[in-house]
Coordinates of C-alpha atoms and ligand atoms in Angstrom, one line a residue:
M218 CA 27.4 8.6 5.1
S219 CA 30.9 9.2 5.9
N220 CA 31.3 7.5 9.4
P221 CA 29.4 4.3 9.6
A222 CA 31.5 3.2 12.5
R223 CA 29.3 3.5 15.7
D224 CA 28.2 -0.1 16.3
S225 CA 24.8 -0.3 18.1
T226 CA 24.2 -3.2 20.5
G227 CA 24.7 -6.5 19.0
C228 CA 21.5 -6.2 17.0
G229 CA 23.7 -6.1 14.0
Y230 CA 22.8 -2.6 13.0
R231 CA 25.1 0.3 12.8
V232 CA 24.4 4.0 12.8
A233 CA 26.2 6.1 10.4
A234 CA 27.0 8.7 13.0
G235 CA 28.5 11.1 10.7
S236 CA 25.2 12.3 9.2
V237 CA 23.2 12.2 12.4
P238 CA 22.8 15.3 14.6
G239 CA 22.9 14.8 18.3
R240 CA 19.2 14.7 19.1
E241 CA 18.4 12.2 16.5
S242 CA 21.2 10.1 17.5
R243 CA 19.9 9.9 20.8
S244 CA 16.5 8.8 19.4
A245 CA 18.4 6.2 17.5
D246 CA 20.1 5.0 20.5
S247 CA 17.0 4.6 22.4
V248 CA 15.5 2.5 19.8
V249 CA 18.5 0.2 19.5
L250 CA 18.8 -0.1 23.3
R251 CA 15.1 -0.8 23.9
T252 CA 15.1 -3.6 21.4
A253 CA 18.5 -4.9 22.1
G254 CA 18.7 -8.6 21.5
L255 CA 16.0 -8.5 18.9
P256 CA 16.7 -8.0 15.2
L257 CA 15.7 -4.5 14.2
R258 CA 14.6 -3.4 10.8
L259 CA 15.5 0.0 9.9
Y260 CA 14.0 1.5 6.7
T261 CA 14.6 4.8 5.2
V262 CA 12.3 6.5 2.7
G263 CA 13.3 9.9 1.2
P264 CA 14.6 12.0 4.1
W265 CA 13.1 10.1 6.9
A266 CA 13.8 6.7 8.5
I267 CA 11.5 4.3 10.4
S268 CA 12.8 1.6 12.6
R269 CA 11.0 -1.1 14.2
C270 CA 11.7 -4.4 15.7
G271 CA 11.6 -7.1 13.2
R272 CA 10.2 -9.9 15.4
G273 CA 6.9 -9.0 17.1
C274 CA 7.1 -5.3 16.8
R275 CA 7.3 -4.9 20.6
G276 CA 9.9 -2.3 20.5
V277 CA 9.2 1.4 20.0
T278 CA 8.8 2.4 16.5
V279 CA 10.6 5.7 15.8
A280 CA 10.9 7.9 12.7
V281 CA 14.2 9.7 12.7
M282 CA 15.1 12.7 10.7
G283 CA 17.7 12.0 8.0
T284 CA 19.4 13.6 5.2
H285 CA 18.5 12.8 1.7
D286 CA 20.8 9.7 2.0
P287 CA 20.0 6.9 4.2
Y288 CA 22.0 7.0 7.4
W289 CA 21.2 3.7 8.7
T290 CA 23.3 0.9 7.4
R291 CA 22.4 -2.7 7.6
G292 CA 24.8 -4.8 9.4
S293 CA 25.3 -8.5 9.6
D294 CA 22.4 -9.7 11.7
P295 CA 21.9 -13.5 10.9
M296 CA 18.2 -13.3 11.4
N297 CA 18.1 -10.7 8.7
R298 CA 20.3 -12.8 6.4
L299 CA 17.9 -15.8 6.9
D300 CA 14.9 -13.5 6.1
R301 CA 16.5 -12.3 3.0
R302 CA 17.6 -15.8 1.8
A303 CA 14.1 -17.1 2.4
L304 CA 12.6 -14.3 0.6
L305 CA 14.8 -15.0 -2.4
K306 CA 13.7 -18.5 -2.4
G307 CA 10.0 -17.8 -1.9
S308 CA 10.0 -17.4 1.8
A309 CA 10.1 -19.8 4.7
A310 CA 6.3 -19.4 5.2
V311 CA 5.5 -20.2 1.6
G312 CA 7.8 -23.2 1.9
A313 CA 5.8 -24.3 5.1
L314 CA 2.6 -23.8 3.0
G315 CA 4.0 -26.1 0.3
L316 CA 2.9 -23.5 -2.3
T317 CA 3.9 -24.0 -5.9
H318 CA 2.5 -23.0 -9.3
S319 CA 0.7 -26.2 -9.7
V320 CA -2.2 -25.4 -7.7
D321 CA -4.1 -28.5 -8.8
G322 CA -1.3 -30.9 -8.0
A323 CA -1.1 -29.7 -4.5
A324 CA -4.9 -29.8 -4.1
A325 CA -4.9 -33.4 -4.7
S326 CA -2.2 -34.0 -2.1
A327 CA -4.1 -32.1 0.4
S328 CA -7.3 -34.1 0.0
G329 CA -8.2 -37.1 1.9
R330 CA -10.8 -35.7 4.2
G331 CA -13.8 -37.0 2.2
A332 CA -15.6 -34.6 0.0
A333 CA -13.8 -31.4 -0.4
K334 CA -15.7 -28.5 1.3
R335 CA -16.7 -25.7 -1.0
V336 CA -15.7 -22.1 -0.4
V337 CA -17.1 -19.2 -2.5
V338 CA -14.7 -16.3 -2.7
L339 CA -16.1 -12.9 -3.6
G340 CA -13.8 -10.6 -5.6
A341 CA -10.6 -11.5 -7.6
G342 CA -8.5 -8.6 -6.1
L343 CA -5.3 -9.8 -4.5
A344 CA -7.0 -10.7 -1.2
G345 CA -9.6 -12.9 -3.0
L346 CA -7.1 -14.5 -5.3
G347 CA -4.7 -15.2 -2.5
A348 CA -7.4 -16.8 -0.4
A349 CA -8.6 -18.8 -3.2
Y350 CA -5.1 -20.0 -4.2
N351 CA -4.3 -21.2 -0.6
L352 CA -7.7 -22.8 0.0
V353 CA -7.2 -24.9 -3.2
R354 CA -3.7 -25.8 -2.1
H355 CA -5.5 -27.1 1.1
G356 CA -7.9 -29.2 -0.8
Y357 CA -11.0 -27.0 -0.8
D358 CA -13.4 -26.8 -3.8
V359 CA -13.2 -23.0 -4.6
I360 CA -15.2 -20.7 -6.9
V361 CA -14.2 -17.1 -7.3
L362 CA -17.0 -14.6 -8.3
E363 CA -15.5 -11.4 -9.9
A364 CA -17.6 -8.5 -11.3
Q365 CA -15.0 -7.3 -13.8
G366 CA -13.7 -8.9 -16.8
R367 CA -10.1 -9.0 -15.3
P368 CA -8.4 -10.1 -12.1
G369 CA -6.4 -7.7 -9.8
G370 CA -9.0 -5.0 -8.7
R371 CA -6.8 -2.1 -7.6
V372 CA -3.8 -3.6 -9.3
Q373 CA -4.3 -2.5 -12.7
T374 CA -1.7 -2.0 -15.5
V375 CA -2.5 -0.3 -18.8
R376 CA -0.6 -0.9 -22.0
E377 CA -3.0 0.3 -24.6
G378 CA -2.1 3.5 -26.2
F379 CA 1.6 3.6 -25.3
R380 CA 4.5 3.2 -27.8
R381 CA 7.2 0.4 -27.8
G382 CA 5.7 -1.6 -25.1
G383 CA 5.2 1.1 -22.6
H384 CA 3.0 0.4 -19.6
A385 CA 1.6 2.4 -16.8
E386 CA 0.1 1.4 -13.4
L387 CA -3.3 2.9 -12.7
G388 CA -3.4 1.5 -9.2
A389 CA -0.6 -0.1 -7.1
I390 CA 2.9 0.8 -8.0
R391 CA 5.6 0.5 -5.2
I392 CA 6.7 -2.7 -3.5
F393 CA 8.9 -2.1 -0.5
E394 CA 11.4 -4.3 1.1
S395 CA 9.1 -4.6 4.1
H396 CA 6.2 -6.0 2.1
E397 CA 7.0 -9.6 2.9
Y398 CA 3.7 -11.0 1.6
T399 CA 3.8 -9.3 -1.7
L400 CA 7.6 -10.1 -2.2
R401 CA 6.7 -13.8 -1.4
Y402 CA 4.0 -14.2 -4.0
V403 CA 6.2 -12.2 -6.5
R404 CA 8.9 -14.9 -6.1
Q405 CA 6.5 -17.7 -5.9
F406 CA 5.0 -17.0 -9.3
G407 CA 8.5 -16.4 -10.8
L408 CA 8.3 -12.7 -11.4
D409 CA 11.0 -10.1 -11.2
L410 CA 11.1 -6.7 -9.6
T411 CA 12.5 -3.6 -11.3
P412 CA 14.1 -1.0 -9.1
Y413 CA 13.3 2.7 -9.5
D414 CA 16.2 5.1 -10.3
T415 CA 17.3 7.6 -7.8
G416 CA 17.9 11.2 -8.5
A417 CA 17.2 14.8 -7.6
R418 CA 13.8 16.0 -6.8
A419 CA 12.3 19.4 -7.6
F420 CA 9.6 21.2 -5.6
H421 CA 6.8 23.4 -6.7
L422 CA 5.5 25.0 -3.7
Q423 CA 3.9 28.5 -3.1
G424 CA 3.9 29.1 -6.9
R425 CA 7.6 28.6 -7.1
R426 CA 9.7 25.8 -8.7
F427 CA 13.1 25.1 -7.0
L428 CA 15.6 22.5 -6.0
P429 CA 16.1 21.7 -2.2
P430 CA 18.5 24.3 -1.1
R431 CA 22.0 23.4 -0.2
P432 CA 22.8 22.7 3.5
G433 CA 22.8 25.9 5.5
E434 CA 20.7 27.8 3.0
P435 CA 17.1 28.5 4.0
W436 CA 14.0 27.0 2.1
P437 CA 12.4 29.5 -0.1
L438 CA 9.0 29.2 1.5
S439 CA 7.0 31.6 3.8
G440 CA 5.0 30.6 6.8
F441 CA 7.4 28.0 8.6
A442 CA 7.3 27.9 12.5
P443 CA 10.5 28.9 14.2
G444 CA 13.1 26.4 13.7
E445 CA 11.6 24.7 10.6
Q446 CA 13.0 26.8 7.8
P447 CA 16.7 26.2 8.0
D448 CA 16.1 22.5 7.5
P449 CA 12.5 21.2 7.6
A450 CA 13.8 17.6 7.5
A451 CA 15.2 18.1 10.9
R452 CA 11.7 18.3 12.4
F453 CA 10.7 14.9 11.2
G454 CA 11.8 13.4 14.5
D455 CA 9.9 15.9 16.7
Y456 CA 6.8 15.8 14.6
L457 CA 6.6 12.0 14.0
N458 CA 8.2 10.2 16.7
S459 CA 5.5 11.0 19.1
G460 CA 3.0 9.5 16.8
F461 CA 5.0 6.2 16.3
A462 CA 5.5 6.1 20.0
K463 CA 1.8 6.2 20.7
L464 CA 0.9 3.3 18.3
G465 CA 1.5 0.6 20.9
D466 CA 1.8 -3.0 19.6
V467 CA -0.1 -3.0 16.3
F468 CA 0.0 -6.8 16.2
D469 CA -1.8 -7.1 19.6
P470 CA -5.3 -8.7 18.9
G471 CA -6.8 -5.8 20.9
W472 CA -5.1 -3.0 19.0
P473 CA -6.0 -0.2 18.8
A474 CA -8.7 -0.2 21.5
A475 CA -6.3 -1.9 24.2
F476 CA -3.9 1.0 23.9
P477 CA -4.9 4.3 25.3
S478 CA -2.2 6.1 23.4
A479 CA -3.3 4.7 20.1
L480 CA -6.8 5.7 20.9
E481 CA -5.6 9.3 21.1
L482 CA -4.2 8.9 17.6
D483 CA -7.4 7.4 16.4
A484 CA -9.1 10.5 17.8
T485 CA -7.4 12.6 15.3
T486 CA -6.0 12.8 11.7
F487 CA -2.4 12.8 10.6
A488 CA -2.6 16.6 10.1
G489 CA -4.2 17.0 13.5
H490 CA -1.3 15.1 15.0
L491 CA 1.2 17.2 13.1
R492 CA -0.6 20.3 14.1
S493 CA -0.5 19.3 17.9
Q494 CA 3.2 18.8 17.6
G495 CA 3.6 22.4 16.3
A496 CA 4.0 21.6 12.6
S497 CA 3.1 24.7 10.6
A498 CA 0.9 24.6 7.5
T499 CA 3.9 25.3 5.4
W500 CA 5.8 22.4 6.9
R501 CA 2.8 20.1 6.4
E502 CA 2.5 21.2 2.6
W503 CA 6.3 20.5 2.4
F504 CA 5.7 17.1 3.9
Y505 CA 2.7 16.1 1.8
A506 CA 4.7 17.2 -1.3
Q507 CA 6.9 14.3 -0.6
E508 CA 4.7 11.8 1.1
G509 CA 1.4 12.4 -0.5
R510 CA -1.7 14.2 0.8
I511 CA -2.4 12.0 3.7
G512 CA -3.4 14.9 6.1
R513 CA -7.0 13.7 6.5
V514 CA -6.1 10.1 7.1
N515 CA -6.9 8.7 10.5
A516 CA -3.7 9.2 12.5
A517 CA -3.6 5.6 14.1
A518 CA -4.2 4.1 10.6
G519 CA -1.7 6.3 9.0
F520 CA 1.1 5.8 11.5
A521 CA 0.4 2.1 11.7
S522 CA 0.6 1.8 7.9
E523 CA 3.8 4.0 7.7
S524 CA 5.6 2.1 10.4
L525 CA 5.0 -1.2 8.5
T526 CA 5.5 -0.2 5.0
T527 CA 8.6 1.5 4.4
G528 CA 12.0 0.0 3.2
T529 CA 15.1 0.8 1.5
F530 CA 14.3 -1.1 -1.6
L531 CA 11.6 0.2 -3.8
G532 CA 10.4 -1.4 -7.0
S533 CA 7.6 -2.9 -9.0
I534 CA 7.0 -5.9 -11.0
R535 CA 8.8 -6.1 -14.3
G536 CA 6.5 -5.8 -17.1
G537 CA 3.6 -4.5 -14.9
N538 CA 2.1 -5.3 -11.4
D539 CA -0.9 -6.9 -12.9
R540 CA 1.4 -9.8 -13.9
L541 CA 0.9 -11.1 -10.3
P542 CA -3.0 -11.1 -10.2
Y543 CA -2.9 -12.6 -13.7
A544 CA -0.5 -15.3 -12.7
M545 CA -2.5 -16.2 -9.6
A546 CA -5.8 -16.2 -11.6
A547 CA -4.1 -18.5 -14.2
A548 CA -3.1 -20.9 -11.5
L549 CA -6.8 -21.1 -10.4
G550 CA -8.0 -21.7 -13.9
D551 CA -11.8 -21.7 -14.6
R552 CA -12.5 -21.5 -10.8
V553 CA -12.5 -17.7 -11.4
R554 CA -15.8 -16.6 -12.8
Y555 CA -15.5 -13.1 -14.4
R556 CA -18.3 -10.7 -15.1
S557 CA -20.1 -12.2 -12.2
E558 CA -21.5 -9.5 -9.9
V559 CA -22.3 -10.6 -6.4
L560 CA -25.9 -9.4 -5.6
R561 CA -26.8 -11.3 -2.3
I562 CA -25.3 -13.2 0.6
A563 CA -27.4 -15.3 2.9
Q564 CA -26.3 -17.8 5.4
D565 CA -27.9 -20.5 7.7
R566 CA -26.3 -23.0 10.1
T567 CA -25.0 -25.3 7.4
G568 CA -23.8 -23.0 4.7
V569 CA -23.8 -19.8 2.7
T570 CA -25.9 -19.0 -0.3
V571 CA -24.6 -16.3 -2.7
G572 CA -26.7 -14.9 -5.5
Y573 CA -24.9 -13.3 -8.4
R574 CA -25.6 -12.1 -11.9
D575 CA -23.5 -12.8 -15.2
R576 CA -24.2 -12.5 -18.8
G577 CA -26.4 -15.6 -18.6
G578 CA -28.7 -14.2 -15.9
L579 CA -29.2 -14.6 -12.2
H580 CA -27.5 -17.6 -10.3
Q581 CA -26.9 -19.0 -6.9
I582 CA -24.0 -20.8 -5.3
R583 CA -24.3 -22.8 -2.1
A584 CA -21.0 -23.3 -0.3
D585 CA -19.8 -24.4 3.2
R586 CA -18.1 -21.0 3.6
C587 CA -17.6 -17.7 1.9
V588 CA -14.6 -15.4 1.8
C589 CA -15.9 -11.9 1.3
A590 CA -13.0 -9.9 -0.2
L591 CA -15.1 -7.0 -1.5
P592 CA -14.1 -3.5 -0.6
F593 CA -17.0 -2.2 1.6
A594 CA -17.9 0.5 -0.9
P595 CA -19.3 -2.1 -3.3
L596 CA -20.3 -4.4 -0.6
R597 CA -22.7 -1.7 0.5
R598 CA -24.8 -2.5 -2.6
V599 CA -24.9 -6.2 -1.8
N600 CA -28.1 -7.5 -0.1
I601 CA -27.0 -9.0 3.1
A602 CA -30.0 -11.1 3.5
T603 CA -28.8 -12.7 6.9
P604 CA -27.6 -9.4 8.7
F605 CA -24.0 -9.6 10.2
S606 CA -23.3 -8.3 13.6
P607 CA -24.4 -4.5 14.2
D608 CA -20.8 -3.3 14.2
K609 CA -20.0 -5.1 10.9
M610 CA -23.2 -3.6 9.3
A611 CA -22.4 -0.1 10.5
A612 CA -18.7 -0.5 9.2
I613 CA -20.0 -1.6 5.8
H614 CA -22.4 1.4 5.7
R615 CA -20.1 4.0 7.1
L616 CA -16.6 3.2 5.9
R617 CA -15.3 5.8 3.5
Y618 CA -12.8 5.5 0.8
L619 CA -10.0 8.0 0.0
A620 CA -10.0 9.5 -3.2
A621 CA -7.0 9.0 -5.6
A622 CA -6.1 9.4 -9.3
R623 CA -3.2 8.9 -11.6
C624 CA -2.8 10.8 -14.9
H625 CA 0.1 9.2 -17.0
F626 CA 2.0 10.8 -19.9
Q627 CA 4.4 8.9 -22.2
T628 CA 7.0 11.3 -23.5
R629 CA 9.3 11.2 -26.5
N630 CA 12.3 11.3 -24.3
R631 CA 13.4 11.8 -20.7
F632 CA 13.6 15.6 -21.0
W633 CA 13.8 16.2 -17.2
E634 CA 17.4 15.1 -17.4
R635 CA 18.1 18.3 -19.2
D636 CA 15.8 20.3 -16.9
P637 CA 17.0 24.1 -16.5
L638 CA 17.1 23.5 -12.7
G639 CA 19.7 20.7 -13.3
P640 CA 19.1 17.0 -14.1
L641 CA 16.2 15.5 -12.1
G642 CA 15.6 11.9 -11.7
G643 CA 14.2 9.3 -9.2
L644 CA 10.6 8.3 -8.7
N645 CA 9.4 11.5 -7.1
L646 CA 10.4 14.0 -9.8
V647 CA 8.5 17.0 -8.4
G648 CA 6.8 17.4 -5.1
T649 CA 4.0 20.0 -5.4
D650 CA 1.1 21.7 -3.4
T651 CA -0.9 21.8 -6.7
M652 CA -3.7 19.6 -8.0
A653 CA -0.9 17.4 -9.6
G654 CA 0.2 16.2 -6.1
R655 CA 3.4 14.4 -6.9
V656 CA 4.9 14.1 -10.3
W657 CA 6.3 10.5 -10.5
N658 CA 8.8 9.0 -13.0
T659 CA 8.3 5.3 -13.8
S660 CA 10.7 5.4 -16.8
S661 CA 13.0 3.0 -15.3
Q662 CA 10.3 0.5 -15.3
Q663 CA 9.9 0.6 -19.2
T664 CA 11.7 -1.7 -21.6
D665 CA 12.4 1.3 -24.1
P666 CA 15.4 3.2 -22.7
H667 CA 14.6 6.4 -24.4
L668 CA 10.9 7.0 -24.0
G669 CA 9.8 8.7 -20.9
M670 CA 6.8 7.8 -18.6
I671 CA 5.7 10.2 -15.9
H672 CA 2.5 10.9 -14.1
A673 CA 0.7 13.0 -11.6
Y674 CA -0.3 11.0 -8.5
M675 CA -3.0 12.7 -6.7
L676 CA -4.6 12.0 -3.3
D677 CA -7.7 13.1 -1.6
T678 CA -8.5 16.7 -2.6
E679 CA -6.1 16.7 -5.5
A680 CA -7.9 13.8 -7.1
L681 CA -11.2 15.3 -6.3
E682 CA -10.2 18.4 -8.0
F683 CA -8.8 16.5 -11.0
A684 CA -12.1 14.7 -11.5
R685 CA -14.0 18.0 -11.2
H686 CA -12.5 19.0 -14.4
G687 CA -14.6 16.1 -16.1
H688 CA -13.7 15.7 -19.8
A689 CA -11.2 18.5 -19.6
R690 CA -9.1 16.9 -16.9
V691 CA -6.2 15.8 -19.2
T692 CA -6.0 19.1 -20.7
A693 CA -5.9 20.7 -17.2
M694 CA -3.2 18.4 -16.2
G695 CA -1.2 18.9 -19.2
N696 CA -1.4 22.7 -18.7
L697 CA -0.4 22.3 -15.0
L698 CA 2.6 20.1 -16.0
R699 CA 4.0 22.8 -18.3
Q700 CA 4.5 24.8 -15.1
L701 CA 6.0 21.9 -13.1
L702 CA 8.1 20.5 -15.8
P703 CA 8.5 23.2 -18.4
G704 CA 10.3 20.8 -20.8
I705 CA 7.1 18.7 -21.3
R706 CA 5.8 21.0 -24.2
G707 CA 5.6 18.9 -27.4
Q708 CA 6.7 15.7 -25.6
I709 CA 3.6 13.8 -25.1
V710 CA 2.9 10.7 -27.1
G711 CA 0.6 8.7 -24.9
I712 CA -1.9 9.3 -22.1
A713 CA -3.7 7.1 -19.5
H714 CA -5.6 8.2 -16.5
K715 CA -8.0 7.0 -13.8
A716 CA -9.7 8.5 -10.8
W717 CA -10.5 5.6 -8.3
Q718 CA -13.3 7.3 -6.5
E719 CA -15.3 6.9 -9.8
D720 CA -14.7 3.1 -10.0
P721 CA -17.8 1.5 -8.7
W722 CA -15.9 -1.8 -7.7
A723 CA -13.4 0.1 -5.6
G724 CA -14.8 3.3 -4.3
G725 CA -11.3 4.9 -3.9
V726 CA -7.7 4.0 -3.3
T727 CA -8.1 2.7 0.4
A728 CA -10.4 2.3 3.3
W729 CA -10.5 5.7 5.0
A730 CA -11.5 5.6 8.7
Q731 CA -12.5 8.8 10.2
P732 CA -11.3 10.0 13.6
G733 CA -12.8 8.0 16.3
E734 CA -13.7 5.2 14.0
L735 CA -10.8 2.9 13.8
R736 CA -11.1 1.8 17.4
W737 CA -14.4 -0.1 16.7
M738 CA -14.1 -0.5 12.9
F739 CA -10.8 -2.3 12.7
P740 CA -12.0 -5.3 14.7
A741 CA -15.4 -5.2 13.3
M742 CA -14.1 -5.2 9.7
R743 CA -12.1 -8.4 10.3
Q744 CA -14.6 -10.1 12.5
V745 CA -15.8 -13.6 11.3
E746 CA -19.6 -13.5 10.7
G747 CA -21.0 -17.0 11.1
R748 CA -19.5 -18.7 7.9
V749 CA -18.4 -15.6 6.2
H750 CA -14.8 -14.5 6.6
F751 CA -13.6 -11.1 5.6
A752 CA -10.4 -10.3 3.6
G753 CA -9.2 -7.2 1.8
E754 CA -6.7 -4.5 2.5
H755 CA -9.3 -2.8 4.7
T756 CA -9.1 -5.7 7.1
S757 CA -5.3 -5.5 7.5
L758 CA -2.8 -3.3 9.3
W759 CA -1.3 -2.8 5.9
M760 CA -4.2 -0.8 4.7
A761 CA -3.7 0.8 1.3
W762 CA -1.2 -1.8 0.3
M763 CA -1.1 -5.1 -1.7
N764 CA 0.8 -6.6 1.2
G765 CA -2.4 -6.0 3.4
A766 CA -4.6 -7.7 0.8
L767 CA -2.3 -10.7 0.7
E768 CA -1.8 -10.8 4.4
S769 CA -5.7 -10.9 4.9
A770 CA -5.8 -13.6 2.5
E771 CA -3.6 -15.8 4.6
R772 CA -5.4 -14.7 7.8
V773 CA -8.8 -15.8 6.3
V774 CA -7.4 -19.2 5.2
G775 CA -6.1 -19.8 8.6
E776 CA -9.7 -18.9 10.1
I777 CA -11.3 -21.5 7.8
L778 CA -8.7 -24.2 8.5
H779 CA -9.2 -23.6 12.2
A780 CA -13.0 -23.6 12.0
D781 CA -12.7 -26.9 10.0
G782 CA -10.7 -28.6 12.8
E783 CA -7.3 -28.1 11.0
P784 CA -5.5 -25.9 13.8
R785 CA -2.1 -27.5 12.8
R786 CA -2.4 -26.4 9.2
A787 CA -3.8 -23.1 10.3
A788 CA -0.8 -22.4 12.6
G789 CA 1.6 -23.4 9.7
L790 CA -0.2 -20.9 7.5
L791 CA 0.0 -18.1 9.9
T792 CA 3.5 -18.5 11.0
R793 CA 5.8 -15.9 9.5
Ligands
FAD810 C1 -4.0 4.6 -7.0 C2 -3.6 3.5 -6.0 C3 -2.4 3.3 -5.7 C4 -1.8 2.4 -5.0 N1 -0.4 2.3 -4.7 C5 0.0 1.1 -4.2 C6 1.4 0.9 -4.0 O1 2.1 1.6 -4.6 N2 1.7 -0.3 -3.5 C7 1.0 -1.2 -2.9 O2 1.4 -2.3 -2.4 N3 -0.4 -0.9 -3.0 C8 -1.0 0.1 -3.5 N4 -2.2 0.3 -3.8 C9 -3.2 -0.5 -2.9 C10 -3.4 -1.9 -3.5 O3 -3.7 -1.7 -4.9 C11 -4.5 -2.4 -2.8 O4 -4.6 -2.4 -1.4 C12 -4.9 -3.9 -3.0 O5 -4.7 -4.3 -4.4 C13 -6.2 -4.2 -2.6 O6 -6.7 -5.6 -2.9 P1 -8.1 -6.1 -2.3 O7 -8.2 -7.5 -2.9 O8 -8.2 -5.9 -1.0 O9 -9.1 -5.2 -3.2 P2 -9.4 -5.0 -4.7 O10 -8.1 -5.0 -5.4 O11 -10.2 -3.7 -4.7 O12 -10.3 -6.2 -5.1 C14 -11.7 -6.3 -4.9 C15 -12.3 -7.1 -6.1 O13 -13.6 -7.2 -5.9 C16 -14.3 -7.0 -7.1 N5 -15.8 -6.7 -6.7 C17 -16.3 -5.5 -6.2 N6 -17.5 -5.7 -6.0 C18 -18.0 -6.7 -6.6 C19 -19.2 -7.5 -6.6 N7 -20.3 -7.0 -6.2 N8 -19.2 -8.7 -7.2 C20 -18.0 -9.4 -7.5 N9 -16.8 -8.7 -7.5 C21 -16.8 -7.5 -7.0 C22 -13.5 -5.8 -7.7 O14 -13.9 -5.8 -9.2 C23 -12.2 -6.3 -7.5 O15 -11.6 -7.0 -8.5 C24 -2.7 1.2 -4.5 C25 -4.0 1.4 -4.9 C26 -4.5 2.5 -5.8 C27 -6.0 2.5 -6.2

């Protein structure tokens, strides 16, 4: 990062030219020039950088090879300063909504339209909670039905079994700077973020444990394609830019079907795209060891999500991410009915009837409208008595969910700081091609400064393999970790784990469109069906993120306000 001098174009961003080889510099220039006059947002994650236009995303989105240091530096763009100030204060959009903690007080002020209309919200994940919270703010009479005994769904923090106040995230962990919706609600509910520490990452690939070689030294891996071995990171631009460039305008209402190049992406997987660009199997394994096993993810969904969800800042909520859903649920009070499993949805011209079961037996609720914020995996078990459109029904029945698992270990100390390879650190301690996937370090999130907290974060085939070990899965993981981090022997003092594909209320980590499916499923999943509106990460561009769940919550509230003849309020809600 020695020479951050080259100014861009008045967008307020500068390129640190010293660390950018020629080809990538040209890529960087083309981004800056094509979006000149618009504020750009440039994000770096690990060794790669994503850039996109910060307003409307009409510029070309490009990933640029980097070194292990971010080489984009944020300049003094006034739009950006405004955004950051707004975020710190709880965001301009929240201000427009008039959101505060006192959900009841605001509901009263929003009334005045006669009897409040009733909305029944299905699911108390972030999507359902966000929809309910905003609807109450707009004067609606809201009831939330949640099958489990807790709010949060795929945001689940575990504290039991850990020493000295330790906690671990079984579900969502990272919040990026670009997660505007998540950050807004975090601020709104007075929560703080804790950043992750940074540090060296080890690799365990092809049976060997090693640190990234010094510049100029080859990577100790066999099977690279010509040109990959000296510096695999140098291929990021070649292999990924073509994908980002094909995305088109992801915010266009017709995306992806309206963009032929996006349809090309939809027809393949992330791995398929990388292969088509010449990436070797070794390069792909090296990539997954850092970014997660996303090879079988639909390429259009994967590139869209990656283009929107990166950021230079990375953290999670101090004390546990579940503090956000618990705070939102507390604001809703007894409007949230726990252990209430939705069994049936029926509708007619005047309203929606939802059948559910709780400890007291079977019940029915009649409402003017319904927000369905259930993942489609459990929705498949619900009786849709008044069938939705054929595409929606097909999506509900066919949408798959990606397997994911976490296996956490609390340790007596942070032994990796004395690793024989040298002191390791950062979130991603070891990137592997084993069942463990990535070994992550969340110790900086803990209150105790000495105990350690690490876990294996497994996606897709890794998570399936972990689960196949059945009752022996933790033993199997402990044995594997002894190879990946030899110092772990005798260290473990607490354990927590979960395989999400086994959770009947989720079905997996995220909606998983297969090649060729996103073109029809994405619009179908979001489409309003009479008086039933659909929220949830699967209905958002930010699939697989809390940000997507919360974005979808605001979208459905906008839909309802609009349908109820409140276009002005709806517009205010949807303004970002
Ligand atoms: C392992 C893992 C890692 C993740 N990592 C991150 C991350 O780092 N950063 C990030 O931002 N996001 C991450 N996510 C994604 C994030 O957690 C989700 O995108 C988001 O929480 C989804 O919210 P949702 O409301 O759409 O769905 P959910 O959270 O799944 O909520 C759905 C709710 O519906 C309920 N429900 C289901 N069926 C019924 C029924 N029949 N009746 C009543 N209720 C029902 C469920 O119990 C649940 O509470 C991760 C998720 C997982 C699992």
